[in-house]
PDB file of C-alpha atoms and ligand atoms in Angstrom:
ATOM      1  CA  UNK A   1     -97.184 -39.821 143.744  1.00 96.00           C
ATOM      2  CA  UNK A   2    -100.372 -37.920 144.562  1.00 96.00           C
ATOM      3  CA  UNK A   3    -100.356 -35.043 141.471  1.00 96.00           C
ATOM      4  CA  UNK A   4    -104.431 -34.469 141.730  1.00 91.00           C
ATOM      5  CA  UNK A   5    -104.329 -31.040 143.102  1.00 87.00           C
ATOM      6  CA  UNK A   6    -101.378 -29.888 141.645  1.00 93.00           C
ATOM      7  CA  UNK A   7    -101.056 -27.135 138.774  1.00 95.00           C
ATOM      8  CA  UNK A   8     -99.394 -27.722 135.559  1.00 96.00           C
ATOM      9  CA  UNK A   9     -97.188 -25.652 134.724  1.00 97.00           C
ATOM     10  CA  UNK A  10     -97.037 -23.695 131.268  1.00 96.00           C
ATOM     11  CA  UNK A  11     -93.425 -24.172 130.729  1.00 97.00           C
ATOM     12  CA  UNK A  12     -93.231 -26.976 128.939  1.00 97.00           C
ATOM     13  CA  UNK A  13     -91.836 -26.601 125.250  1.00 96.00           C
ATOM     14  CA  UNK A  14     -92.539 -29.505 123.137  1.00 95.00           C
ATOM     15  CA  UNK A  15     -90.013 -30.120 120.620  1.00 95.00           C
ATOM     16  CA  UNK A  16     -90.873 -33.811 120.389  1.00 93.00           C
ATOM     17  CA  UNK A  17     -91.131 -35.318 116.433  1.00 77.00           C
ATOM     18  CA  UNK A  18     -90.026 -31.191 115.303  1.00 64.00           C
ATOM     19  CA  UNK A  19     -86.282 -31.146 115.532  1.00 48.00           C
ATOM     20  CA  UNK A  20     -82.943 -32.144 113.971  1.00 48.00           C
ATOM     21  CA  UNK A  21     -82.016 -35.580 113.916  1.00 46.00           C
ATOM     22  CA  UNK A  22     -78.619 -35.965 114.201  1.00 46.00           C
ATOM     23  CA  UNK A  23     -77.044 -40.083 113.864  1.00 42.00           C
ATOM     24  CA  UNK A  24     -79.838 -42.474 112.481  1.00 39.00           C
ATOM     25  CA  UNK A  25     -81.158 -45.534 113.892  1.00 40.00           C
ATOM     26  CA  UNK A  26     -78.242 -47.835 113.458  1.00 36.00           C
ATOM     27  CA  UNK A  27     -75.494 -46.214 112.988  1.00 38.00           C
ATOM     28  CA  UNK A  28     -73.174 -46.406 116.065  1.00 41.00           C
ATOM     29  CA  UNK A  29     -70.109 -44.531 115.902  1.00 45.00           C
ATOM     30  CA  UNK A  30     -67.123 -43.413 118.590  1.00 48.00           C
ATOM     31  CA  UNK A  31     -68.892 -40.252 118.892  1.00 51.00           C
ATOM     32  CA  UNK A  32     -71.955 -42.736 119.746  1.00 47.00           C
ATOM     33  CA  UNK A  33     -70.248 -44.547 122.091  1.00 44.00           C
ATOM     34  CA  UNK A  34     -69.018 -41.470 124.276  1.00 48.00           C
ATOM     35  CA  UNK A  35     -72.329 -40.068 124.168  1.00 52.00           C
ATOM     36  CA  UNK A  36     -73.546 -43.447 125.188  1.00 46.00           C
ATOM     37  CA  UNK A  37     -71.184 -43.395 128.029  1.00 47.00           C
ATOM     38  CA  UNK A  38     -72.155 -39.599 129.111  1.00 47.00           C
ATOM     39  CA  UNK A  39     -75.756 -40.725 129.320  1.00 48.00           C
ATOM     40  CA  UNK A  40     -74.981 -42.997 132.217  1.00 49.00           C
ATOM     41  CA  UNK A  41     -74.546 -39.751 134.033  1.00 50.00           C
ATOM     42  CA  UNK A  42     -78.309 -37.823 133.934  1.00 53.00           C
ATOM     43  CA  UNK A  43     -78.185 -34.384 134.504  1.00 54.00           C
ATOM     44  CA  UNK A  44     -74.139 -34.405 133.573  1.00 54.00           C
ATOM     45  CA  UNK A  45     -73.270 -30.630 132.940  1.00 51.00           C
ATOM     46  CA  UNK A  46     -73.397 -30.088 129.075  1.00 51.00           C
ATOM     47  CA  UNK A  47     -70.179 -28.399 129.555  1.00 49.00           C
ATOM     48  CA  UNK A  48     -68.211 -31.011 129.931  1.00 49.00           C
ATOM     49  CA  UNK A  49     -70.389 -32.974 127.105  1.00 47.00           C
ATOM     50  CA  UNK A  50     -69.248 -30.405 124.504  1.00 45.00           C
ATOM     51  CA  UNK A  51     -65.812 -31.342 125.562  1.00 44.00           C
ATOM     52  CA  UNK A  52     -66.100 -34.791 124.905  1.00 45.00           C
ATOM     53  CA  UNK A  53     -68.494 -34.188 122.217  1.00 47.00           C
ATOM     54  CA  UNK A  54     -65.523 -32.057 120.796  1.00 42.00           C
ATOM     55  CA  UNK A  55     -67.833 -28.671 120.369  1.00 42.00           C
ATOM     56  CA  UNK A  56     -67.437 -25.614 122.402  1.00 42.00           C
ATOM     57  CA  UNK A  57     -69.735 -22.825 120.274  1.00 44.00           C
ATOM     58  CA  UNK A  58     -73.217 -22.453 121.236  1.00 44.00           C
ATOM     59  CA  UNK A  59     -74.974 -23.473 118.241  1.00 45.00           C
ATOM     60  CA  UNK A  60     -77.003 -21.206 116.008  1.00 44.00           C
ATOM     61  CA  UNK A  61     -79.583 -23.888 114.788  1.00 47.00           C
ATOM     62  CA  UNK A  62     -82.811 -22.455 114.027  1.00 50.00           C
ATOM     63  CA  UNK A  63     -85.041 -24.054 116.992  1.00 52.00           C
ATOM     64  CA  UNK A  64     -87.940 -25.782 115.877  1.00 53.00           C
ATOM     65  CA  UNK A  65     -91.276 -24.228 116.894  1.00 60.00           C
ATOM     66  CA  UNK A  66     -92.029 -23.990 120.790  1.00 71.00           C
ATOM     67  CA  UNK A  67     -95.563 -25.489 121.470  1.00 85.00           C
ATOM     68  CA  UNK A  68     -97.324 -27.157 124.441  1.00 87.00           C
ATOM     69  CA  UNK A  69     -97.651 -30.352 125.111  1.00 89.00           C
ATOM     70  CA  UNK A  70    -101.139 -32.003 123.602  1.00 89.00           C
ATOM     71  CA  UNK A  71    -104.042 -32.334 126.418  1.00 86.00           C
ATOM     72  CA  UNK A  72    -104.305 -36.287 126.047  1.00 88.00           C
ATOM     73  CA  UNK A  73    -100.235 -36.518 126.526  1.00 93.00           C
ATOM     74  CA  UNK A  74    -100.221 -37.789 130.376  1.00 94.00           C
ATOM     75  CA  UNK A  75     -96.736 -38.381 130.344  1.00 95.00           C
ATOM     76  CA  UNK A  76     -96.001 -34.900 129.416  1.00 96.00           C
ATOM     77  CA  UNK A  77     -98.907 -33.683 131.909  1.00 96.00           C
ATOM     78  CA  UNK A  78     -97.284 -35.604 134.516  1.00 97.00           C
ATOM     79  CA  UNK A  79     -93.717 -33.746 133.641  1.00 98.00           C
ATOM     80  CA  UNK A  80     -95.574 -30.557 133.436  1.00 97.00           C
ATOM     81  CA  UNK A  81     -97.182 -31.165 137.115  1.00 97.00           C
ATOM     82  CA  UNK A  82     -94.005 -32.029 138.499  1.00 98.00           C
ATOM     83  CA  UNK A  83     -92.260 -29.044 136.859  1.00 98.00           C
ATOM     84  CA  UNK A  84     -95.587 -26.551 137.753  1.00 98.00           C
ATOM     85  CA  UNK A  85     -94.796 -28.270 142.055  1.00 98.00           C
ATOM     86  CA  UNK A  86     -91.538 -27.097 141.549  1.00 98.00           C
ATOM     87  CA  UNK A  87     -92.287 -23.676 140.315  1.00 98.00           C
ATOM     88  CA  UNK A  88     -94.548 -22.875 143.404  1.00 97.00           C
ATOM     89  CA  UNK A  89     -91.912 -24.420 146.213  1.00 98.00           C
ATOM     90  CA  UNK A  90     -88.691 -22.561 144.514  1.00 98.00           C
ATOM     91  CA  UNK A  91     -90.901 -19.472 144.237  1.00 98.00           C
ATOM     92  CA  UNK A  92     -91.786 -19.810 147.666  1.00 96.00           C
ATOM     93  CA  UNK A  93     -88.672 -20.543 149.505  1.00 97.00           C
ATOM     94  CA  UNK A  94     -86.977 -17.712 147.483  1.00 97.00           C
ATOM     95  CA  UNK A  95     -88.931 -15.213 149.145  1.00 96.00           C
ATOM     96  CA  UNK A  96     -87.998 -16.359 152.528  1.00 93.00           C
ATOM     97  CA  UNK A  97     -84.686 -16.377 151.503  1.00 89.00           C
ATOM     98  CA  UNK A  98     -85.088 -12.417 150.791  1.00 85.00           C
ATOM     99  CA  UNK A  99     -83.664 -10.763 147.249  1.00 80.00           C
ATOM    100  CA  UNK A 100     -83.470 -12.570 144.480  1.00 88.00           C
ATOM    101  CA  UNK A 101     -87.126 -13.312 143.085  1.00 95.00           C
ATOM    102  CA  UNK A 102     -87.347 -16.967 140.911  1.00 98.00           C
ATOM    103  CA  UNK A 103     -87.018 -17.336 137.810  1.00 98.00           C
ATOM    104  CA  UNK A 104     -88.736 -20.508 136.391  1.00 98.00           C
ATOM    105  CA  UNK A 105     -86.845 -22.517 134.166  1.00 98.00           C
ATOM    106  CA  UNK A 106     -88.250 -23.587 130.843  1.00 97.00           C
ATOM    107  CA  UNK A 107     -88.543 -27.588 130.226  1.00 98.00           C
ATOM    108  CA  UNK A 108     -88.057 -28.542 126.742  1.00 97.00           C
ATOM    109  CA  UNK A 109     -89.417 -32.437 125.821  1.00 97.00           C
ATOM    110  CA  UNK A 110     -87.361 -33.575 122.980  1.00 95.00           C
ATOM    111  CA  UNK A 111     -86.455 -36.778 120.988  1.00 94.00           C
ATOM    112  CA  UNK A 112     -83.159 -37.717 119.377  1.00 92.00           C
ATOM    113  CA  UNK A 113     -81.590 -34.493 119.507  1.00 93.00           C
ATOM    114  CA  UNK A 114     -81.896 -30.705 119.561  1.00 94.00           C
ATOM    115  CA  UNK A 115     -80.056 -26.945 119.947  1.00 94.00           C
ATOM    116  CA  UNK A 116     -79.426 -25.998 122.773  1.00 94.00           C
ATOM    117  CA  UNK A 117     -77.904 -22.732 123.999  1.00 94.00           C
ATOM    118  CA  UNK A 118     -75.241 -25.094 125.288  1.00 91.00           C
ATOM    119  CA  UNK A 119     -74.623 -27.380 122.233  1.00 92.00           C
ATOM    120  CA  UNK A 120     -76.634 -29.872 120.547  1.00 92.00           C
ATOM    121  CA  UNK A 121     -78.748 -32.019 123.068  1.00 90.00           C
ATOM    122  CA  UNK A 122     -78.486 -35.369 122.443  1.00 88.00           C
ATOM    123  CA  UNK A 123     -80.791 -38.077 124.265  1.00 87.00           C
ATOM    124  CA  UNK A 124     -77.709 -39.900 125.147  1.00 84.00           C
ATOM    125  CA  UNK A 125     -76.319 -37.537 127.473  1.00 82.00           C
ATOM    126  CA  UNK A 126     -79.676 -38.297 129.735  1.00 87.00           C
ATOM    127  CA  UNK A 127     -81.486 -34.880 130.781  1.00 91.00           C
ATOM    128  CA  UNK A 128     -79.553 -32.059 131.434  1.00 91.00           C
ATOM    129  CA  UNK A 129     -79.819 -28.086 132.009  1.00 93.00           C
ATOM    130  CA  UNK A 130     -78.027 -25.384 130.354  1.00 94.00           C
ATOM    131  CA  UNK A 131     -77.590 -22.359 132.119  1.00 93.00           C
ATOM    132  CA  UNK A 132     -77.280 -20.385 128.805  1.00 93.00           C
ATOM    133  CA  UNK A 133     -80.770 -20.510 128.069  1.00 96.00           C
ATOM    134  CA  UNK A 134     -82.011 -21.622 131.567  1.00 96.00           C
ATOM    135  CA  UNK A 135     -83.516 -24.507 130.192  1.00 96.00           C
ATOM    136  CA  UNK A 136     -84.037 -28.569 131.282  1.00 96.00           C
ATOM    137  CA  UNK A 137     -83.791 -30.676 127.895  1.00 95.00           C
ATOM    138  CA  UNK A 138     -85.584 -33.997 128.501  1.00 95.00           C
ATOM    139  CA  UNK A 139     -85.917 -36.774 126.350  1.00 94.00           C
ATOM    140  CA  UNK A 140     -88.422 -39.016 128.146  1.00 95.00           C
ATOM    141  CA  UNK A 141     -87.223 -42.311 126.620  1.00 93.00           C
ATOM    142  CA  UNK A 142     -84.632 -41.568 129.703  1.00 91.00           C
ATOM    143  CA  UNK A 143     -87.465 -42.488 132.355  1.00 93.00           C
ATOM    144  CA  UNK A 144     -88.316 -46.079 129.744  1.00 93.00           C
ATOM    145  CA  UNK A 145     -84.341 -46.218 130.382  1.00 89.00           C
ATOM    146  CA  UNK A 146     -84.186 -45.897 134.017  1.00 90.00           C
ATOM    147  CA  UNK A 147     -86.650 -48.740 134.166  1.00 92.00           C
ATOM    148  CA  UNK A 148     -85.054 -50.794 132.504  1.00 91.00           C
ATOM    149  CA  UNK A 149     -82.045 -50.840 132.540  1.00 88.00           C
ATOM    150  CA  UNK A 150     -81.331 -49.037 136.320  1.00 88.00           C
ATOM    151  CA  UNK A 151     -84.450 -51.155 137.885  1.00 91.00           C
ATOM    152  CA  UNK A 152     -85.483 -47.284 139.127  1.00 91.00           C
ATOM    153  CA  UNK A 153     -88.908 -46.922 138.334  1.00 93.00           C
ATOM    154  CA  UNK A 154     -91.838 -44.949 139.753  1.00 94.00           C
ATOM    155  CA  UNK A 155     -92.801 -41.680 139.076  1.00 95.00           C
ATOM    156  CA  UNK A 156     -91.373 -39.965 142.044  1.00 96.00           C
ATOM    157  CA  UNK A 157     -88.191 -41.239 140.503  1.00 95.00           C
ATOM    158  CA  UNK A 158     -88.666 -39.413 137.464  1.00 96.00           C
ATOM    159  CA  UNK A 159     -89.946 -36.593 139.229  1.00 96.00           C
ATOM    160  CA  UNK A 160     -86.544 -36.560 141.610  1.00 95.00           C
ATOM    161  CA  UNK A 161     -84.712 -36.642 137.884  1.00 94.00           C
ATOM    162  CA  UNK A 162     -86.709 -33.624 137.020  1.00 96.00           C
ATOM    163  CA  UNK A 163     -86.118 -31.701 140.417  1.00 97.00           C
ATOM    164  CA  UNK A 164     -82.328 -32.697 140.296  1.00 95.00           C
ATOM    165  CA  UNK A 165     -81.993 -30.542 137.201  1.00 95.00           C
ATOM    166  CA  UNK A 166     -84.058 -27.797 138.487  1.00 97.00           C
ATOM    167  CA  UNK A 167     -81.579 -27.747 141.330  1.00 97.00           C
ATOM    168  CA  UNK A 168     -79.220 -26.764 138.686  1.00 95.00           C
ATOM    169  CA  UNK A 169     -81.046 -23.986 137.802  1.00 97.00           C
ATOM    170  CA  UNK A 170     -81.393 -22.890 141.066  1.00 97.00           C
ATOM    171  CA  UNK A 171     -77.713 -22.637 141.144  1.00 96.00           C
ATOM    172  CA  UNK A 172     -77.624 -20.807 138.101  1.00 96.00           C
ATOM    173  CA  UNK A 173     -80.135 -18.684 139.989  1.00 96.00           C
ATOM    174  CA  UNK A 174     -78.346 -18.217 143.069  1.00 95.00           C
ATOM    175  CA  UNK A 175     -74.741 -17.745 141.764  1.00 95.00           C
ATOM    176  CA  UNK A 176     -73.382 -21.024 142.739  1.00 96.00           C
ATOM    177  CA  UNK A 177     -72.886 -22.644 139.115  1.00 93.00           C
ATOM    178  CA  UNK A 178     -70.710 -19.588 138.417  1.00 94.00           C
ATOM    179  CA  UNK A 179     -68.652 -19.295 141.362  1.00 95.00           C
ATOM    180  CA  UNK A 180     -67.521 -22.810 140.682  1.00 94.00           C
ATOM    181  CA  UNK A 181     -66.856 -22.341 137.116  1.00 92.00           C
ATOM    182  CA  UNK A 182     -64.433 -20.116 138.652  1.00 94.00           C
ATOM    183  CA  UNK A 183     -62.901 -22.176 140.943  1.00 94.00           C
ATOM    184  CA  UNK A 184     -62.582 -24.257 138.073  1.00 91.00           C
ATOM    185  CA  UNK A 185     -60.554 -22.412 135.868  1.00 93.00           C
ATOM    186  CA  UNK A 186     -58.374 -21.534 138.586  1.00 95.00           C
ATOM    187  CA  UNK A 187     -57.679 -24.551 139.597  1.00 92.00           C
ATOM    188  CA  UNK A 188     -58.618 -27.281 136.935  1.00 91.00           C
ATOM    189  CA  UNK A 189     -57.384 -30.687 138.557  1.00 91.00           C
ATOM    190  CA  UNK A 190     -60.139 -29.895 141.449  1.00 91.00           C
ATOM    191  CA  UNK A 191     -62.708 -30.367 138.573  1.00 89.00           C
ATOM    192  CA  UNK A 192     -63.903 -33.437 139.098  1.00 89.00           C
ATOM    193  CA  UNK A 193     -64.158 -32.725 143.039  1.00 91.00           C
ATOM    194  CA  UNK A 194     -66.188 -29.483 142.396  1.00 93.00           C
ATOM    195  CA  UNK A 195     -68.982 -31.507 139.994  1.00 91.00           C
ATOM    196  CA  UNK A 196     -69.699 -33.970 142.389  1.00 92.00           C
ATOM    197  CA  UNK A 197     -70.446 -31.164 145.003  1.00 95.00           C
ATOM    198  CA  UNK A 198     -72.344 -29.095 142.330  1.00 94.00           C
ATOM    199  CA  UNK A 199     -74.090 -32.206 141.901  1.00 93.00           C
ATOM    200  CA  UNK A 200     -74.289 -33.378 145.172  1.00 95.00           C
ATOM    201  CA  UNK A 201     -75.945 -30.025 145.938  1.00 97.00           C
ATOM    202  CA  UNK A 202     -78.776 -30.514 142.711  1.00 96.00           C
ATOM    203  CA  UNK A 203     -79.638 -33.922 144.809  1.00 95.00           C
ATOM    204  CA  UNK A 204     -79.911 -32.199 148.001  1.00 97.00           C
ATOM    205  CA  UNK A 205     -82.226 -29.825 146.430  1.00 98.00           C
ATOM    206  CA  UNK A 206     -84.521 -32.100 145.012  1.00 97.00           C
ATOM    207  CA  UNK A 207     -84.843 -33.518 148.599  1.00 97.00           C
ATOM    208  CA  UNK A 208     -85.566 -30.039 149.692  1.00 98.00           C
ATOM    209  CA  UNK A 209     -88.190 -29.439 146.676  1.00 98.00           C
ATOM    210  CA  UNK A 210     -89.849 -32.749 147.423  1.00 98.00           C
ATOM    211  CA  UNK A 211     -90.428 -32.181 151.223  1.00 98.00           C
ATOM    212  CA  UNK A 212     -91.838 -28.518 150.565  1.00 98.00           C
ATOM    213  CA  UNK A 213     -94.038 -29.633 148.057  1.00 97.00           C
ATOM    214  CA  UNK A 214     -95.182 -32.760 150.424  1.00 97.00           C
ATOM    215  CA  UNK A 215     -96.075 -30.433 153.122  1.00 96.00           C
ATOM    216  CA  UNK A 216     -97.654 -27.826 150.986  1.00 95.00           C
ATOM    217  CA  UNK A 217    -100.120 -30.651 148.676  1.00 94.00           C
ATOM    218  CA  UNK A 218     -99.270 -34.029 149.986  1.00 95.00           C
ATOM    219  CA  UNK A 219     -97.724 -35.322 146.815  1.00 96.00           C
ATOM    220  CA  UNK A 220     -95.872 -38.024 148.659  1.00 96.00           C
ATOM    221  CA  UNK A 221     -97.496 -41.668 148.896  1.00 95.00           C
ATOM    222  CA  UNK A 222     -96.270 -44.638 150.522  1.00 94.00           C
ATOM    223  CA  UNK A 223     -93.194 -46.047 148.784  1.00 94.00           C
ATOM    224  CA  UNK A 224     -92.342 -42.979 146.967  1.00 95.00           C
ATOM    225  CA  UNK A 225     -88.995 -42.173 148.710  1.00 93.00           C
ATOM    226  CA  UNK A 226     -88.026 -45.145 148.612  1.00 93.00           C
ATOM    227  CA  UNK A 227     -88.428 -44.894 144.817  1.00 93.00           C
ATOM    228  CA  UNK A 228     -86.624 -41.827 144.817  1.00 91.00           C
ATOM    229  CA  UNK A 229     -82.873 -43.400 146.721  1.00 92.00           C
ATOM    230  CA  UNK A 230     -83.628 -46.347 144.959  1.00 91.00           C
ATOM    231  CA  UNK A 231     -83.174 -44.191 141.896  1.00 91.00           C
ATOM    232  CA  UNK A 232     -80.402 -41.717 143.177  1.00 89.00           C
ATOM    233  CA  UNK A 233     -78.656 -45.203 144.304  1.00 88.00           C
ATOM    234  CA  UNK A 234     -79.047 -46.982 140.671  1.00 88.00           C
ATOM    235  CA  UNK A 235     -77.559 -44.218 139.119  1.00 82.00           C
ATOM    236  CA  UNK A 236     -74.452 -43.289 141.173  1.00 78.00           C
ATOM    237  CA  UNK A 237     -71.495 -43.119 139.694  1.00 77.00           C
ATOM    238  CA  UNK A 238     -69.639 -46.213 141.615  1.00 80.00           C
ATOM    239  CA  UNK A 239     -72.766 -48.175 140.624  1.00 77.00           C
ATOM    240  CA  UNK A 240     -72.534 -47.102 136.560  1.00 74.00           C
ATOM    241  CA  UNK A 241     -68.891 -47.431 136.661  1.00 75.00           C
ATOM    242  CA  UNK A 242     -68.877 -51.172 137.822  1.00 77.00           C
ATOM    243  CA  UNK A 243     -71.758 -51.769 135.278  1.00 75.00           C
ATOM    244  CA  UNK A 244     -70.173 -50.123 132.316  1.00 77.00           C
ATOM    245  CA  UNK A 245     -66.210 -51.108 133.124  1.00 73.00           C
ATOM    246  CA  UNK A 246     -66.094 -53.600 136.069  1.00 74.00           C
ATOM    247  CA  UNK A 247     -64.685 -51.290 138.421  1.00 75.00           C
ATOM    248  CA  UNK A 248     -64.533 -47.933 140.022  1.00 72.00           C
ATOM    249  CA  UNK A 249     -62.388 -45.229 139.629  1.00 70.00           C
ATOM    250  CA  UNK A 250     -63.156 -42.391 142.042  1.00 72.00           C
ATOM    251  CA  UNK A 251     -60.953 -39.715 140.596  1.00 71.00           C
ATOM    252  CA  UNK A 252     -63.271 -39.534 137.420  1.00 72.00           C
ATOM    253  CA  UNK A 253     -66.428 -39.687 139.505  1.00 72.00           C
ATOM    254  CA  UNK A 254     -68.727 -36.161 138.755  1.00 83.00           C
ATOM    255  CA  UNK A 255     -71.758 -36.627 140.386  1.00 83.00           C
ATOM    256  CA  UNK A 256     -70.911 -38.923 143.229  1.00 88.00           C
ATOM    257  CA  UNK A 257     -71.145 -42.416 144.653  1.00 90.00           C
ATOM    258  CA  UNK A 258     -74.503 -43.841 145.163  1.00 91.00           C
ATOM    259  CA  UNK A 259     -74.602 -43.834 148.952  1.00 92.00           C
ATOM    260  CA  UNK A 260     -73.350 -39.778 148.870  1.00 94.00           C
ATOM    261  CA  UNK A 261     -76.440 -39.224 146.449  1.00 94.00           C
ATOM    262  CA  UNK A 262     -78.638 -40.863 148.565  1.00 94.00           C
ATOM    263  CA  UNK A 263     -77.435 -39.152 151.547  1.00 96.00           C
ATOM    264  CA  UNK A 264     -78.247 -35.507 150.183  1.00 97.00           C
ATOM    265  CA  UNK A 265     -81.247 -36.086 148.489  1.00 96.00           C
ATOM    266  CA  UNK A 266     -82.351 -37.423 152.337  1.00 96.00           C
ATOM    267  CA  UNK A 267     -80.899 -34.327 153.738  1.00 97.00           C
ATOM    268  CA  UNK A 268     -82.634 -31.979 151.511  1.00 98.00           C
ATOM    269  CA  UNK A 269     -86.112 -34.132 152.262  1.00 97.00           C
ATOM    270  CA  UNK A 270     -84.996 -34.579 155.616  1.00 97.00           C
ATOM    271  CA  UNK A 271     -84.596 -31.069 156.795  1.00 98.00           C
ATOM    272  CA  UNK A 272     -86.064 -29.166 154.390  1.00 97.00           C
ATOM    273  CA  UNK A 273     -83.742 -26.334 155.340  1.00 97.00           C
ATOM    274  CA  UNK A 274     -81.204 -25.101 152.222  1.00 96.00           C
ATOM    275  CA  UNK A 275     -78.447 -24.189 154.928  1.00 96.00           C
ATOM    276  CA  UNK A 276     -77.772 -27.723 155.142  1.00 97.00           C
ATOM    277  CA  UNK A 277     -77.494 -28.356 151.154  1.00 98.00           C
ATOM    278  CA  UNK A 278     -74.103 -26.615 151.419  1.00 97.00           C
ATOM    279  CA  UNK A 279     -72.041 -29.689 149.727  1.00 97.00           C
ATOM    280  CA  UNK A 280     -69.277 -27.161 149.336  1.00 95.00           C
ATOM    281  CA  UNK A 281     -68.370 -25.819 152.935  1.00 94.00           C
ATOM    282  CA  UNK A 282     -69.178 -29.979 153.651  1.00 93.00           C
ATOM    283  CA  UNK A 283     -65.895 -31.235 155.112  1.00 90.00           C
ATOM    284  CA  UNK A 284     -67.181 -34.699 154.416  1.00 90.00           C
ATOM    285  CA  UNK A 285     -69.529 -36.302 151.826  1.00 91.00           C
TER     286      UNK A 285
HETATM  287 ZN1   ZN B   1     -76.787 -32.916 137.618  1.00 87.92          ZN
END
């Protein structure tokens, strides 16, 4: 990824060695264990985390100071270029699309855990944004994870991670979070169906972010979509399903199968044109 020219932007909040920590080193509980389970799905919608999680209230934590990110940090430079790329192509393609002006999103860098407007934020749930406070919480021991353990690496894999959760904001943005919340209540067993198309949608709008920004600053470089549906592949549900249980069952799938994610982030990148990020009026995936 080619970040030379590109701004970074002043939204990063770094919690990072300031907040709660919440379960030590070592101890590994059921609560553990379903959080370790949630964090196989990045990005998961903390909603349904506080179910599992067994919370509900927002919590009224004091925060821990907001601060910037220290100059000679270039990991959280490099998360505060890719957030800064996505700031200028959402703030762009929202005037073409006429009234509603963007809003950035604020990205908060955390470790362990901390409160959210949504919960506590745990690292194990892998990043995630909560519409509450319009905020992406990102622990970056994720992208050490993806490495590792989901052979994704790359930067423009972390960055897709990054633009997949500002995808949910531009939901939140655009109405579309809440008009399925809706759907959801009034008709719960389609759940599951409506997060993967929510989801679905975040993917195809990180494909849309990535070719806008390409064409705008040529941040692409040879490889880096590959890097990108390698990653989008590695962490599909099918794929962390067989890994965690030895096989798949699609009814409890929420963000999609790995060839689906791969096939909307390409749609987003290949088009570049939102109209065709509409995973809901999709008849197939
Ligand atoms: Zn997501």
């Amino acid at each position: 990824m080619r970040l030379d020219d590109s701004r970074e932007s002043d939204n990063v909040e770094d919690r990072r060695g300031s907040g709660p920590m919440i379960g030590g080193r070592g101890t590994i509980g059921i609560g553990t264990i379903v959080l370790a389970l949630v964090a196989m799905y990045f990005g998961v919608d903390p909603r349904i985390i506080l179910q599992l999680a067994g919370g509900g209230a927002p919590t009224q934590q004091q925060q821990a100071p907001a601060h910037a990110p220290p100059a000679d940090d270039s990991r959280a430079r490099f998360v505060a270029k890719v957030l800064g790329e996505t700031e200028d192509t959402w703030t762009q393609l929202f005037k073409q699309f006429g009234n509603t002006p963007y809003v950035d999103p604020k990205l908060v860098l955390y470790t362990g855990a901390t409160p959210t407007a949504c919960g506590t934020g745990q690292s194990a749930m892998g990043p995630f944004y909560c519409p509450g406070d319009s905020k992406v919480y990102l622990d970056m021991s994720f992208f050490d994870e993806m490495k590792r353990r989901f052979q994704a690496p790359g930067e423009f894999a972390q960055a897709y991670v990054i633009a997949h959760e500002v995808g949910h904001h531009v939901q939140h943005l655009l109405g579309i979070s809440d008009r399925v919340d809706q759907l959801r209540r009034q008709n719960p067993s389609q759940g599951n169906a409506l997060s993967v198309r929510l989801e679905l949608q975040a993917d195809c709008f990180a494909g849309l972010w990535a070719k806008h920004a390409d064409s705008a600053r040529h941040i692409l470089e040879q490889g880096d979509v590959e890097q990108a549906l390698n990653a989008a592949s590695a962490i599909g549900d099918d794929r962390l399903q067989k890994r965690s249980q030895g096989y798949v069952v699609p009814d409890t799938f929420t963000h999609g199968t790995s060839a689906q994610r791969v096939r909307w982030f390409k749609r987003g990148l290949d088009t570049g044109d939102i109209k065709q990020c509409d995973t809901f009026g999709a008849s197939q995936l």
